[in-house]
Coordinates of C-alpha atoms in Angstrom, one line a residue:
M317 CA 0.0 0.0 0.0
K318 CA 1.3 3.4 -0.9
G319 CA 2.4 5.4 2.1
W320 CA 2.4 2.4 4.5
I321 CA 5.7 1.0 5.8
S322 CA 5.5 -2.6 6.9
T323 CA 8.3 -3.8 9.2
M324 CA 6.2 -6.8 10.4
E325 CA 7.1 -10.4 10.1
K326 CA 4.4 -13.0 9.7
L327 CA 3.7 -15.1 12.7
T328 CA 3.3 -18.6 11.5
K329 CA 1.0 -21.2 13.1
A330 CA 4.1 -23.0 14.5
A331 CA 5.4 -19.8 16.0
L332 CA 2.0 -18.9 17.4
V333 CA 1.8 -22.4 19.0
E334 CA 5.2 -21.8 20.6
H335 CA 4.1 -18.5 22.1
M336 CA 0.9 -20.1 23.4
V337 CA 2.9 -22.8 25.1
K338 CA 5.1 -20.2 26.9
E339 CA 2.0 -18.1 27.9
M340 CA 0.0 -21.1 29.1
G341 CA 2.9 -22.2 31.4
E342 CA 4.2 -25.6 32.4
G343 CA 2.1 -28.7 31.8
V344 CA 0.9 -27.6 28.4
T345 CA 2.3 -29.4 25.4
K346 CA 2.7 -28.1 21.9
K347 CA 0.2 -30.7 20.8
E348 CA -2.4 -29.3 23.3
A349 CA -1.7 -25.7 22.3
A350 CA -2.0 -26.6 18.6
A351 CA -5.3 -28.4 19.3
A352 CA -6.6 -25.3 21.1
L353 CA -5.6 -23.1 18.2
D354 CA -7.2 -25.5 15.7
A355 CA -10.4 -25.5 17.7
L356 CA -10.5 -21.7 17.8
C357 CA -9.9 -21.6 14.0
R358 CA -12.9 -23.9 13.6
V359 CA -15.2 -22.1 16.0
I360 CA -14.7 -18.6 14.8
P361 CA -15.7 -19.2 11.1
A362 CA -18.6 -21.4 12.2
Q363 CA -20.0 -18.7 14.5
M364 CA -19.6 -16.0 12.0
A365 CA -21.3 -18.1 9.3
A366 CA -24.2 -18.5 11.7
G367 CA -24.4 -14.7 11.9
N368 CA -22.8 -14.3 15.3
A369 CA -20.3 -11.7 16.3
V370 CA -17.1 -13.0 17.9
V371 CA -15.6 -10.9 20.7
L372 CA -12.0 -11.5 21.6
P373 CA -11.4 -9.5 24.8
G374 CA -8.4 -7.2 24.5
I375 CA -8.1 -7.9 20.8
G376 CA -11.3 -6.8 19.1
S377 CA -14.5 -8.1 17.5
L378 CA -15.2 -9.9 14.3
E379 CA -18.6 -9.4 12.7
V380 CA -20.3 -10.2 9.4
K381 CA -21.7 -7.3 7.4
Q382 CA -23.8 -7.4 4.3
R383 CA -22.3 -5.5 1.4
P384 CA -25.1 -4.3 -1.0
E385 CA -25.3 -5.0 -4.7
R386 CA -23.5 -2.4 -6.7
Q387 CA -22.4 -1.5 -10.1
G388 CA -18.8 -1.9 -11.3
R389 CA -16.9 -1.9 -14.5
N390 CA -15.0 -4.6 -16.3
P391 CA -11.6 -3.1 -16.7
R392 CA -10.9 -5.0 -20.0
T393 CA -14.1 -4.2 -21.8
K394 CA -15.2 -1.1 -19.9
E395 CA -18.7 -2.8 -19.7
T396 CA -20.8 -1.9 -16.7
I397 CA -21.5 -5.0 -14.6
V398 CA -23.6 -5.7 -11.5
I399 CA -21.5 -6.9 -8.5
P400 CA -23.9 -9.0 -6.4
S401 CA -24.4 -8.4 -2.7
A402 CA -22.1 -10.4 -0.4
K403 CA -21.4 -11.1 3.2
V404 CA -18.0 -9.8 4.3
P405 CA -16.1 -10.3 7.5
T406 CA -15.1 -7.1 9.4
F407 CA -12.8 -6.6 12.3
K408 CA -12.9 -3.7 14.9
A409 CA -9.8 -3.5 17.1
S410 CA -10.3 -2.9 20.8
K411 CA -9.0 0.1 22.5
I412 CA -6.5 -2.1 24.4
L413 CA -5.0 -3.4 21.1
K414 CA -4.9 0.1 19.6
D415 CA -3.2 1.5 22.6
A416 CA -0.7 -1.4 22.7
L417 CA 0.2 -0.8 19.0
N418 CA 0.7 2.9 19.6
G419 CA 2.9 2.4 22.7
K420 CA 0.3 3.8 25.1
S421 CA 0.2 2.1 28.5
A422 CA -3.0 0.7 29.9
E423 CA -4.5 3.0 32.5

C-alpha cells in the first residue's frame, strides 16, 4: 500500500503455538496448544457463518456485514456490470489493542 511502511514479520502457526505454550505455562504441550488453536480456528468461522459476532477481549471483535449489490466496471471491456451483494467479515480493534500498537500504557 502506498504510504504504508511494513516492518512486520508473519507469525506462522508453529510460532504462534510456541508463544501459546510459553504463555500457558508448564504442563501444556505443543500438541495441546495446537489443538486449542485449531479448535479456535474452527469455532470462529462457524459462529460468523451462523451470523454471530465473535468478541475477543483485549483484541477486538469480528462481525459479518452485508455489502449491498453495486455497479462496477469490467476493466478490459469497460462494460458496466452488476456486482452481487455479499457477506464480508469485518474486524474492529479494541482500545486495548490500539493502545498497545501505539505504545500507550493501559491506565
